[in-house]
Amino acid sequence: MDIRRIARERWGGRVAAAMHTVNARHPWDHNAAFHPWILTRLPRRRRLAVDAGCGRGDLLAALAPFFERVYGTDLDSTMRETSRTRCAGLANVSIDDADLDGLPDGADLITMIAVLHHLDIAQALAVVREHLAPGGRFLCVGLAPPASAADHAWDLASMITNPLIGIVRHPWPAVEATPQPELPVAQPTVSIAEIGRICDSVMPGAVIRRHLGFRHTLEWTRPD
Ligand SMILES: C[S@@+](CC[C@H](N)C(=O)[O-])C[C@H]1O[C@@H](n2cnc3c(N)ncnc32)[C@H](O)[C@@H]1O
């Protein structure tokens, strides 16, 4: 049983309800919080960046100043429309509905934030590896269910720090903002340890690190 479920079910839901109240008053975007992690690891050659599962397009807009061409893909038509609106005026950004197999070849950067757990992980990593140019980089922010003691410890730390980070990032209680279209979500089922084993065979040398915010990162550069 994971720590989030314990808070929800065993502590009568009181802790979870209190956390939920604070989190709702001080919301923060757990995906956008990793944009600096990506922007500080860009590859040297910057002709083409691909963001697979681009959602509302915030990362596309953040990458646009750094690449000749930025290409976003999302299976969800509402997300594609939202991305197009978000990136209107950015002439080097294009967005379509290509599945992973349809990604352009020779990418210098492929990013995925909160997307890998929607996919068959081994298959997706193999496709990413093939679409990267030599020296190209894969920067991925993922979600995984807690399985080991270390996973549970990070989950607990994320749960405790979540409202604190919200208060620091968003000190004033949220007022009703223009509602954003909901991101399509999926429940992660593959543990970090298993992702590591898949990487050992598909992307040897990939670096996986746990972070606060219920996320981990995966970084890999295709050898020249
Ligand atoms: C949780 S959202 C994350 C969106 C965005 N990356 C972000 O940082 O907010 C996952 C996104 O992946 C998209 N997605 C799922 N499977 C996909 C696939 N096979 N190809 C492209 N997009 C996919 C979903 O439509 C959704 O927009």
Coordinates of N, CA and C and ligand atoms in Angstrom, one line a residue:
M1 N 0.9 -1.2 0.0 CA 0.0 0.0 0.0 C 0.9 1.3 0.0
D2 N 0.6 2.2 -0.8 CA 1.5 3.4 -0.9 C 1.0 4.5 0.0
I3 N 1.9 5.4 0.2 CA 1.7 6.4 1.3 C 0.5 7.3 1.0
R4 N 0.2 7.6 -0.3 CA -0.9 8.4 -0.7 C -2.2 7.7 -0.3
R5 N -2.2 6.4 -0.5 CA -3.5 5.6 -0.2 C -3.6 5.5 1.3
I6 N -2.5 5.4 2.1 CA -2.6 5.3 3.5 C -3.2 6.6 4.0
A7 N -2.7 7.8 3.5 CA -3.2 9.1 3.9 C -4.7 9.2 3.6
R8 N -5.1 8.6 2.5 CA -6.5 8.7 2.1 C -7.4 7.8 2.9
E9 N -6.9 6.6 3.1 CA -7.8 5.5 3.7 C -7.6 5.3 5.2
R10 N -6.4 5.3 5.7 CA -6.2 4.9 7.0 C -6.3 6.0 8.0
W11 N -5.9 7.2 7.5 CA -6.0 8.4 8.4 C -7.3 9.1 8.3
G12 N -8.3 8.3 7.9 CA -9.7 8.8 7.8 C -9.8 9.9 6.8
G13 N -8.8 10.0 5.9 CA -8.9 11.1 4.9 C -8.7 12.5 5.4
R14 N -8.5 12.6 6.7 CA -8.3 14.0 7.2 C -7.0 14.7 6.7
V15 N -5.9 13.9 6.7 CA -4.6 14.4 6.3 C -4.8 14.8 4.8
A16 N -5.3 13.8 4.0 CA -5.4 14.0 2.6 C -6.3 15.2 2.3
A17 N -7.4 15.4 3.1 CA -8.3 16.5 2.9 C -7.6 17.9 3.2
A18 N -6.8 17.9 4.3 CA -6.1 19.1 4.6 C -5.1 19.4 3.6
M19 N -4.3 18.4 3.1 CA -3.3 18.6 2.0 C -4.0 19.1 0.8
H20 N -5.2 18.5 0.5 CA -5.9 18.9 -0.7 C -6.3 20.4 -0.7
T21 N -6.7 20.8 0.5 CA -7.1 22.2 0.7 C -5.9 23.2 0.4
V22 N -4.8 22.8 1.0 CA -3.6 23.7 0.8 C -3.2 23.6 -0.6
N23 N -3.1 22.4 -1.2 CA -2.7 22.3 -2.6 C -3.6 23.1 -3.5
A24 N -4.9 23.1 -3.2 CA -5.8 23.8 -4.1 C -5.6 25.3 -4.0
R25 N -5.3 25.8 -2.8 CA -5.0 27.2 -2.6 C -3.7 27.7 -3.2
H26 N -2.7 26.8 -3.2 CA -1.4 27.1 -3.7 C -0.9 26.1 -4.7
P27 N -1.6 26.1 -5.9 CA -1.3 25.1 -6.9 C 0.0 25.3 -7.6
W28 N 0.6 24.3 -8.0 CA 1.8 24.4 -8.9 C 1.8 23.3 -9.9
D29 N 2.4 23.6 -11.1 CA 2.4 22.7 -12.2 C 3.6 21.8 -12.1
H30 N 3.4 20.5 -11.7 CA 4.4 19.6 -11.5 C 5.2 19.2 -12.7
N31 N 4.6 19.5 -13.9 CA 5.3 19.2 -15.2 C 6.2 20.4 -15.6
A32 N 5.5 21.6 -15.6 CA 6.3 22.8 -16.0 C 7.5 23.0 -15.0
A33 N 7.4 22.5 -13.8 CA 8.5 22.7 -12.8 C 9.7 22.1 -13.3
F34 N 9.6 21.1 -14.3 CA 10.8 20.5 -14.8 C 11.4 21.1 -16.1
H35 N 10.7 22.2 -16.5 CA 11.3 22.9 -17.7 C 12.7 23.4 -17.5
P36 N 13.0 24.0 -16.4 CA 14.4 24.4 -16.2 C 15.4 23.2 -16.2
W37 N 14.9 22.0 -15.7 CA 15.8 20.8 -15.8 C 16.1 20.5 -17.2
I38 N 15.1 20.7 -18.1 CA 15.4 20.4 -19.5 C 16.2 21.5 -20.2
L39 N 15.9 22.7 -19.9 CA 16.5 23.9 -20.6 C 18.0 24.0 -20.2
T40 N 18.4 23.4 -19.1 CA 19.8 23.5 -18.7 C 20.6 22.2 -19.2
R41 N 19.9 21.4 -20.0 CA 20.6 20.2 -20.5 C 20.4 20.0 -22.0
L42 N 20.2 21.1 -22.7 CA 20.0 21.1 -24.1 C 21.3 20.6 -24.8
P43 N 21.1 19.8 -25.9 CA 22.3 19.4 -26.7 C 23.0 20.5 -27.4
R44 N 24.3 20.3 -27.8 CA 25.0 21.4 -28.4 C 24.4 21.7 -29.8
R45 N 24.1 20.7 -30.6 CA 23.5 20.9 -31.9 C 22.0 21.1 -31.7
R46 N 21.4 22.2 -32.3 CA 20.0 22.5 -32.0 C 19.2 22.8 -33.3
R47 N 19.2 21.8 -34.1 CA 18.3 22.0 -35.4 C 16.9 21.6 -35.1
L48 N 16.7 20.4 -34.5 CA 15.3 19.9 -34.3 C 15.1 19.4 -32.9
A49 N 14.0 19.9 -32.3 CA 13.6 19.4 -31.0 C 12.2 18.9 -31.1
V50 N 12.0 17.7 -30.5 CA 10.6 17.1 -30.6 C 10.1 16.9 -29.2
D51 N 8.9 17.4 -28.9 CA 8.3 17.1 -27.6 C 7.1 16.2 -27.9
A52 N 7.2 14.9 -27.5 CA 6.2 13.9 -27.7 C 5.2 14.0 -26.6
G53 N 3.9 14.1 -26.9 CA 2.9 14.3 -25.8 C 3.0 15.7 -25.3
C54 N 2.9 16.6 -26.2 CA 3.2 18.0 -25.8 C 2.1 18.7 -25.0
G55 N 0.9 18.0 -24.8 CA -0.1 18.6 -23.9 C -0.5 20.0 -24.4
R56 N -0.4 21.0 -23.5 CA -0.9 22.3 -23.8 C 0.2 23.2 -24.5
G57 N 1.4 22.6 -24.7 CA 2.4 23.3 -25.5 C 3.3 24.2 -24.8
D58 N 3.3 24.2 -23.5 CA 4.2 25.1 -22.7 C 5.6 24.8 -23.0
L59 N 6.0 23.5 -23.1 CA 7.4 23.2 -23.3 C 7.8 23.6 -24.7
L60 N 6.9 23.4 -25.7 CA 7.2 23.8 -27.1 C 7.6 25.3 -27.1
A61 N 6.8 26.1 -26.4 CA 7.1 27.6 -26.4 C 8.4 27.9 -25.7
A62 N 8.7 27.1 -24.7 CA 10.0 27.3 -24.0 C 11.2 26.9 -24.8
L63 N 11.0 25.9 -25.7 CA 12.2 25.4 -26.5 C 12.4 26.3 -27.7
A64 N 11.3 26.9 -28.2 CA 11.3 27.6 -29.5 C 12.5 28.6 -29.6
P65 N 12.9 29.4 -28.6 CA 14.0 30.3 -28.8 C 15.4 29.6 -29.1
F66 N 15.5 28.3 -28.7 CA 16.8 27.6 -28.7 C 17.0 26.7 -29.9
F67 N 15.9 26.4 -30.7 CA 16.1 25.4 -31.8 C 15.6 26.1 -33.1
E68 N 16.2 25.6 -34.2 CA 15.7 26.0 -35.5 C 14.3 25.6 -35.7
R69 N 14.0 24.4 -35.3 CA 12.6 23.8 -35.5 C 12.2 23.1 -34.3
V70 N 11.0 23.3 -33.8 CA 10.4 22.6 -32.7 C 9.1 21.9 -33.1
Y71 N 9.1 20.6 -32.9 CA 7.9 19.8 -33.4 C 7.3 19.2 -32.2
G72 N 5.9 19.4 -32.1 CA 5.2 18.8 -31.0 C 4.2 17.8 -31.5
T73 N 3.9 16.8 -30.8 CA 2.9 15.8 -31.2 C 2.1 15.4 -30.0
D74 N 0.8 15.3 -30.2 CA -0.1 14.8 -29.2 C -1.3 14.1 -29.8
L75 N -1.7 13.0 -29.2 CA -2.8 12.2 -29.8 C -4.1 12.9 -29.6
D76 N -4.2 13.8 -28.6 CA -5.4 14.4 -28.2 C -5.7 15.7 -29.0
S77 N -6.8 15.8 -29.6 CA -7.1 16.9 -30.5 C -7.2 18.2 -29.7
T78 N -7.8 18.1 -28.5 CA -8.0 19.3 -27.7 C -6.6 19.9 -27.3
M79 N -5.7 18.9 -26.9 CA -4.3 19.4 -26.6 C -3.6 20.0 -27.8
R80 N -3.8 19.4 -29.0 CA -3.1 20.0 -30.1 C -3.7 21.4 -30.4
E81 N -5.0 21.6 -30.2 CA -5.5 22.9 -30.5 C -5.0 23.9 -29.4
T82 N -5.0 23.5 -28.2 CA -4.5 24.3 -27.1 C -3.0 24.7 -27.3
S83 N -2.2 23.7 -27.8 CA -0.8 24.0 -28.1 C -0.7 25.0 -29.2
R84 N -1.5 24.8 -30.2 CA -1.4 25.8 -31.4 C -1.7 27.2 -31.0
T85 N -2.7 27.3 -30.1 CA -3.1 28.7 -29.6 C -1.9 29.2 -28.7
R86 N -1.3 28.3 -27.9 CA -0.2 28.7 -27.0 C 1.0 29.2 -27.8
C87 N 1.2 28.5 -29.0 CA 2.5 28.7 -29.8 C 2.2 29.6 -31.0
A88 N 1.0 30.2 -31.1 CA 0.7 31.1 -32.2 C 1.7 32.2 -32.3
G89 N 2.2 32.4 -33.5 CA 3.3 33.5 -33.6 C 4.7 32.9 -33.5
L90 N 4.8 31.7 -33.1 CA 6.2 31.1 -33.0 C 6.4 30.3 -34.3
A91 N 7.0 30.9 -35.3 CA 7.0 30.4 -36.7 C 7.8 29.1 -36.8
N92 N 8.7 28.8 -35.9 CA 9.5 27.5 -36.0 C 8.8 26.4 -35.2
V93 N 7.6 26.6 -34.7 CA 6.9 25.5 -34.0 C 5.8 24.9 -34.8
S94 N 5.8 23.5 -35.0 CA 4.7 22.9 -35.6 C 4.2 21.8 -34.7
I95 N 2.9 21.4 -34.9 CA 2.3 20.5 -34.0 C 1.4 19.5 -34.9
D96 N 1.5 18.2 -34.6 CA 0.6 17.3 -35.3 C 0.3 16.1 -34.4
D97 N -0.4 15.1 -35.0 CA -0.9 14.0 -34.2 C -0.1 12.7 -34.5
A98 N 1.1 12.9 -35.0 CA 1.9 11.7 -35.3 C 2.1 10.8 -34.0
D99 N 2.0 9.5 -34.2 CA 2.4 8.6 -33.1 C 3.9 8.6 -33.1
L100 N 4.5 7.9 -32.1 CA 5.9 7.9 -31.9 C 6.6 7.4 -33.2
D101 N 6.1 6.4 -33.9 CA 6.7 5.9 -35.1 C 6.8 6.9 -36.2
G102 N 5.9 7.9 -36.1 CA 5.9 8.9 -37.2 C 6.7 10.2 -36.8
L103 N 7.5 10.1 -35.8 CA 8.3 11.3 -35.4 C 9.4 11.5 -36.5
P104 N 9.8 12.8 -36.7 CA 10.8 13.0 -37.7 C 12.1 12.4 -37.2
D105 N 12.9 12.0 -38.2 CA 14.2 11.4 -37.9 C 15.2 12.5 -37.6
G106 N 16.3 12.1 -37.0 CA 17.5 13.0 -36.8 C 17.2 14.1 -35.8
A107 N 16.4 13.9 -34.7 CA 16.2 14.9 -33.7 C 17.4 15.1 -32.9
D108 N 17.7 16.4 -32.6 CA 18.8 16.7 -31.6 C 18.3 16.5 -30.2
L109 N 17.0 16.7 -30.0 CA 16.4 16.6 -28.7 C 15.0 15.9 -28.8
I110 N 14.8 14.9 -27.9 CA 13.4 14.4 -27.8 C 13.1 14.6 -26.3
T111 N 11.9 15.2 -26.1 CA 11.5 15.3 -24.7 C 10.1 14.6 -24.5
M112 N 9.9 14.2 -23.3 CA 8.6 13.6 -22.9 C 8.4 14.0 -21.4
I113 N 7.4 14.7 -21.1 CA 7.1 15.0 -19.7 C 5.7 14.3 -19.4
A114 N 5.8 13.4 -18.4 CA 4.6 12.7 -18.0 C 3.9 12.0 -19.1
V115 N 4.6 11.4 -20.0 CA 4.1 10.7 -21.2 C 4.5 9.3 -21.2
L116 N 5.7 9.0 -20.8 CA 6.2 7.6 -21.0 C 5.3 6.5 -20.4
H117 N 4.6 6.9 -19.3 CA 3.8 5.8 -18.6 C 2.5 5.6 -19.4
H118 N 2.2 6.5 -20.4 CA 1.1 6.2 -21.3 C 1.4 5.2 -22.4
L119 N 2.7 4.9 -22.5 CA 3.2 4.1 -23.6 C 3.7 2.7 -23.2
D120 N 3.9 1.8 -24.2 CA 4.7 0.6 -23.9 C 6.2 1.1 -23.8
I121 N 6.7 1.0 -22.6 CA 8.0 1.7 -22.3 C 9.2 1.2 -23.2
A122 N 9.3 -0.1 -23.2 CA 10.4 -0.6 -24.0 C 10.4 -0.2 -25.5
Q123 N 9.1 -0.3 -26.0 CA 8.9 0.0 -27.4 C 9.2 1.5 -27.6
A124 N 8.7 2.3 -26.7 CA 8.8 3.8 -26.9 C 10.3 4.2 -26.8
L125 N 11.0 3.6 -25.9 CA 12.4 4.0 -25.7 C 13.2 3.6 -27.0
A126 N 12.9 2.4 -27.5 CA 13.6 1.9 -28.8 C 13.3 2.9 -29.9
V127 N 12.0 3.4 -30.0 CA 11.7 4.3 -31.1 C 12.4 5.6 -30.9
V128 N 12.5 6.1 -29.7 CA 13.2 7.4 -29.4 C 14.6 7.2 -29.8
R129 N 15.2 6.1 -29.4 CA 16.7 5.9 -29.7 C 16.9 6.0 -31.2
E130 N 16.0 5.4 -32.0 CA 16.2 5.4 -33.4 C 16.0 6.8 -34.1
H131 N 15.1 7.6 -33.5 CA 14.8 8.9 -34.1 C 15.8 10.0 -33.6
L132 N 16.7 9.7 -32.7 CA 17.6 10.7 -32.3 C 18.8 10.7 -33.2
A133 N 19.3 11.9 -33.5 CA 20.6 12.0 -34.3 C 21.7 11.6 -33.4
P134 N 22.8 11.1 -34.0 CA 24.0 10.8 -33.2 C 24.3 12.1 -32.3
G135 N 24.6 11.9 -31.0 CA 24.8 13.0 -30.2 C 23.5 13.7 -29.7
G136 N 22.4 13.2 -30.2 CA 21.1 13.8 -29.7 C 20.7 13.3 -28.3
R137 N 19.9 14.0 -27.7 CA 19.6 13.8 -26.3 C 18.1 13.5 -26.0
F138 N 17.9 12.5 -25.2 CA 16.5 12.3 -24.7 C 16.4 12.7 -23.3
L139 N 15.5 13.6 -23.0 CA 15.2 14.2 -21.7 C 13.8 13.9 -21.3
C140 N 13.6 13.1 -20.3 CA 12.3 12.5 -20.0 C 12.0 12.7 -18.5
V141 N 10.7 13.2 -18.3 CA 10.3 13.3 -16.9 C 9.1 12.3 -16.7
G142 N 9.3 11.4 -15.8 CA 8.3 10.3 -15.7 C 7.7 10.2 -14.3
L143 N 6.6 9.3 -14.3 CA 5.9 9.0 -13.1 C 6.0 7.4 -13.0
A144 N 6.1 7.0 -11.7 CA 6.2 5.5 -11.5 C 5.5 5.2 -10.2
P145 N 4.9 4.1 -10.1 CA 4.3 3.8 -8.8 C 5.4 3.4 -7.8
P146 N 5.2 3.7 -6.5 CA 6.3 3.3 -5.5 C 6.3 1.8 -5.3
A147 N 7.5 1.2 -5.4 CA 7.6 -0.2 -5.2 C 8.6 -0.6 -4.1
S148 N 9.7 0.1 -4.1 CA 10.8 -0.2 -3.1 C 10.6 0.8 -1.9
A149 N 11.5 0.5 -0.9 CA 11.5 1.4 0.3 C 11.9 2.8 -0.1
A150 N 12.9 2.8 -1.0 CA 13.4 4.2 -1.5 C 12.2 4.9 -2.2
D151 N 11.5 4.2 -3.0 CA 10.4 4.8 -3.7 C 9.4 5.4 -2.7
H152 N 9.1 4.6 -1.7 CA 8.1 5.1 -0.7 C 8.6 6.3 0.1
A153 N 9.9 6.3 0.4 CA 10.5 7.4 1.1 C 10.4 8.7 0.2
W154 N 10.6 8.6 -1.1 CA 10.5 9.7 -2.0 C 9.1 10.2 -2.1
D155 N 8.2 9.2 -2.1 CA 6.7 9.5 -2.2 C 6.3 10.3 -1.0
L156 N 6.8 9.9 0.2 CA 6.4 10.6 1.5 C 7.0 12.0 1.4
A157 N 8.3 12.1 1.0 CA 8.9 13.4 0.9 C 8.2 14.3 0.0
S158 N 7.7 13.7 -1.2 CA 7.0 14.5 -2.1 C 5.6 15.0 -1.6
M159 N 5.0 14.1 -0.8 CA 3.7 14.4 -0.3 C 3.8 15.6 0.8
I160 N 4.9 15.5 1.6 CA 5.1 16.5 2.7 C 5.5 17.9 2.0
T161 N 6.3 17.8 1.0 CA 6.9 19.1 0.5 C 5.9 19.7 -0.5
N162 N 5.0 18.9 -1.0 CA 4.1 19.4 -2.1 C 3.4 20.7 -1.7
P163 N 2.7 20.8 -0.5 CA 2.1 22.1 -0.2 C 3.1 23.2 0.1
L164 N 4.3 22.8 0.6 CA 5.3 23.8 1.0 C 5.8 24.4 -0.3
I165 N 6.1 23.6 -1.3 CA 6.5 24.1 -2.6 C 5.4 25.0 -3.2
G166 N 4.2 24.6 -3.1 CA 3.1 25.4 -3.6 C 3.0 26.7 -3.0
I167 N 3.3 26.8 -1.6 CA 3.2 28.1 -0.9 C 4.4 29.0 -1.4
V168 N 5.6 28.4 -1.6 CA 6.7 29.1 -2.1 C 6.5 29.6 -3.5
R169 N 6.0 28.8 -4.4 CA 5.9 29.1 -5.8 C 4.7 30.0 -6.0
H170 N 3.7 29.9 -5.2 CA 2.4 30.5 -5.4 C 1.9 31.0 -4.1
P171 N 2.6 32.1 -3.5 CA 2.3 32.4 -2.1 C 0.9 32.9 -1.8
W172 N 0.3 33.6 -2.8 CA -1.1 34.1 -2.6 C -2.1 33.0 -3.0
P173 N -3.1 32.9 -2.2 CA -4.1 31.8 -2.5 C -4.7 32.1 -3.9
A174 N -4.9 30.9 -4.7 CA -5.3 31.0 -6.1 C -6.7 31.6 -6.1
V175 N -6.9 32.5 -7.1 CA -8.2 33.0 -7.4 C -8.7 32.2 -8.7
E176 N -10.0 32.2 -8.9 CA -10.5 31.5 -10.1 C -9.8 32.0 -11.4
A177 N -9.1 31.2 -12.0 CA -8.4 31.6 -13.3 C -9.3 31.0 -14.4
T178 N -8.9 31.4 -15.7 CA -9.6 30.9 -16.8 C -9.3 29.4 -16.8
P179 N -10.3 28.5 -16.8 CA -10.1 27.1 -16.8 C -9.3 26.6 -18.0
Q180 N -8.3 25.8 -17.7 CA -7.5 25.2 -18.8 C -8.1 23.8 -19.1
P181 N -8.0 23.4 -20.4 CA -8.4 22.0 -20.7 C -7.6 21.0 -19.9
E182 N -8.3 20.0 -19.4 CA -7.7 19.0 -18.5 C -6.7 18.2 -19.4
L183 N -5.5 17.9 -18.8 CA -4.6 17.0 -19.5 C -5.1 15.5 -19.5
P184 N -5.0 14.8 -20.6 CA -5.3 13.4 -20.5 C -4.3 12.7 -19.6
V185 N -4.7 11.9 -18.6 CA -3.8 11.3 -17.7 C -3.9 9.8 -17.7
A186 N -2.9 9.1 -17.3 CA -2.9 7.6 -17.1 C -2.2 7.3 -15.8
Q187 N -2.6 6.1 -15.3 CA -2.0 5.7 -14.0 C -0.7 5.0 -14.3
P188 N 0.4 5.4 -13.7 CA 1.6 4.7 -14.0 C 1.6 3.3 -13.3
T189 N 2.2 2.3 -14.0 CA 2.2 1.0 -13.5 C 3.6 0.3 -13.4
V190 N 4.6 0.9 -14.1 CA 5.9 0.3 -14.2 C 6.8 1.1 -13.2
S191 N 7.5 0.3 -12.3 CA 8.3 0.9 -11.2 C 9.6 1.5 -11.8
I192 N 10.2 2.3 -11.0 CA 11.5 2.9 -11.4 C 12.5 1.8 -11.7
A193 N 12.5 0.8 -10.8 CA 13.5 -0.3 -10.9 C 13.3 -1.0 -12.3
E194 N 12.1 -1.2 -12.6 CA 11.8 -1.9 -13.9 C 12.2 -1.0 -15.1
I195 N 11.9 0.3 -15.0 CA 12.3 1.2 -16.1 C 13.8 1.2 -16.2
G196 N 14.5 1.1 -15.1 CA 16.0 1.0 -15.1 C 16.4 -0.3 -15.9
R197 N 15.7 -1.4 -15.6 CA 16.1 -2.6 -16.3 C 15.8 -2.5 -17.8
I198 N 14.7 -1.8 -18.2 CA 14.4 -1.7 -19.6 C 15.5 -0.8 -20.2
C199 N 15.9 0.3 -19.5 CA 17.0 1.1 -20.0 C 18.3 0.4 -20.2
D200 N 18.6 -0.5 -19.3 CA 19.8 -1.3 -19.4 C 19.9 -2.0 -20.8
S201 N 18.8 -2.4 -21.3 CA 18.9 -3.1 -22.6 C 18.6 -2.2 -23.8
V202 N 17.8 -1.2 -23.6 CA 17.4 -0.3 -24.8 C 18.3 0.9 -24.8
M203 N 18.6 1.5 -23.7 CA 19.3 2.8 -23.6 C 20.4 2.7 -22.6
P204 N 21.4 1.8 -22.8 CA 22.4 1.6 -21.8 C 23.1 2.9 -21.5
G205 N 23.3 3.2 -20.2 CA 24.0 4.4 -19.8 C 23.0 5.5 -19.4
A206 N 21.7 5.3 -19.6 CA 20.7 6.3 -19.2 C 20.8 6.5 -17.7
V207 N 20.6 7.8 -17.4 CA 20.7 8.2 -16.0 C 19.3 8.5 -15.5
I208 N 18.9 7.7 -14.4 CA 17.5 7.9 -13.9 C 17.7 8.5 -12.5
R209 N 17.0 9.5 -12.2 CA 17.0 10.1 -10.8 C 15.6 10.4 -10.3
R210 N 15.4 10.2 -9.0 CA 14.2 10.5 -8.4 C 14.2 12.0 -8.0
H211 N 13.0 12.6 -8.0 CA 12.9 14.0 -7.6 C 11.6 14.2 -6.8
L212 N 11.6 15.3 -6.1 CA 10.3 15.7 -5.4 C 9.3 16.0 -6.5
G213 N 8.0 16.0 -6.1 CA 7.0 16.3 -7.1 C 6.4 15.1 -7.7
F214 N 6.7 13.9 -7.1 CA 6.2 12.6 -7.6 C 6.7 12.3 -9.0
R215 N 7.9 12.7 -9.3 CA 8.5 12.6 -10.6 C 9.9 12.0 -10.5
H216 N 10.3 11.4 -11.6 CA 11.7 11.0 -11.8 C 12.2 11.6 -13.2
T217 N 13.5 11.6 -13.4 CA 14.0 12.1 -14.7 C 14.8 10.9 -15.3
L218 N 14.8 10.9 -16.6 CA 15.6 10.0 -17.4 C 16.4 10.7 -18.4
E219 N 17.7 10.6 -18.5 CA 18.5 11.4 -19.4 C 19.4 10.4 -20.2
W220 N 19.4 10.6 -21.5 CA 20.3 9.7 -22.3 C 20.8 10.5 -23.5
T221 N 22.0 10.3 -23.9 CA 22.6 10.9 -25.1 C 23.0 9.8 -26.0
R222 N 22.5 9.9 -27.3 CA 22.8 8.8 -28.2 C 24.3 9.0 -28.6
P223 N 25.1 7.9 -28.5 CA 26.5 8.0 -28.8 C 26.7 8.5 -30.2
D224 N 27.8 9.2 -30.5 CA 28.1 9.7 -31.8 C 28.4 8.5 -32.7
Ligands
LIG1 C1 -0.1 13.9 -18.6 S1 -0.1 14.7 -20.2 C2 1.4 15.6 -20.2 C3 1.4 16.7 -21.2 C4 2.6 17.6 -21.3 N1 3.8 16.8 -21.7 C5 2.9 18.3 -20.0 O1 4.1 18.4 -19.6 O2 2.0 18.9 -19.4 C6 0.2 13.3 -21.2 C7 0.0 13.7 -22.7 O3 0.5 12.6 -23.5 C8 -0.4 12.5 -24.6 N2 -0.2 11.2 -25.2 C9 -0.5 10.0 -24.7 N3 -0.1 9.0 -25.5 C10 0.5 9.6 -26.6 C11 1.1 9.1 -27.8 N4 1.2 7.8 -28.1 N5 1.6 10.0 -28.7 C12 1.5 11.3 -28.4 N6 0.9 11.9 -27.3 C13 0.5 11.0 -26.4 C14 -1.7 12.7 -24.0 O4 -2.7 13.1 -25.0 C15 -1.4 13.9 -23.1 O5 -1.6 15.2 -23.7

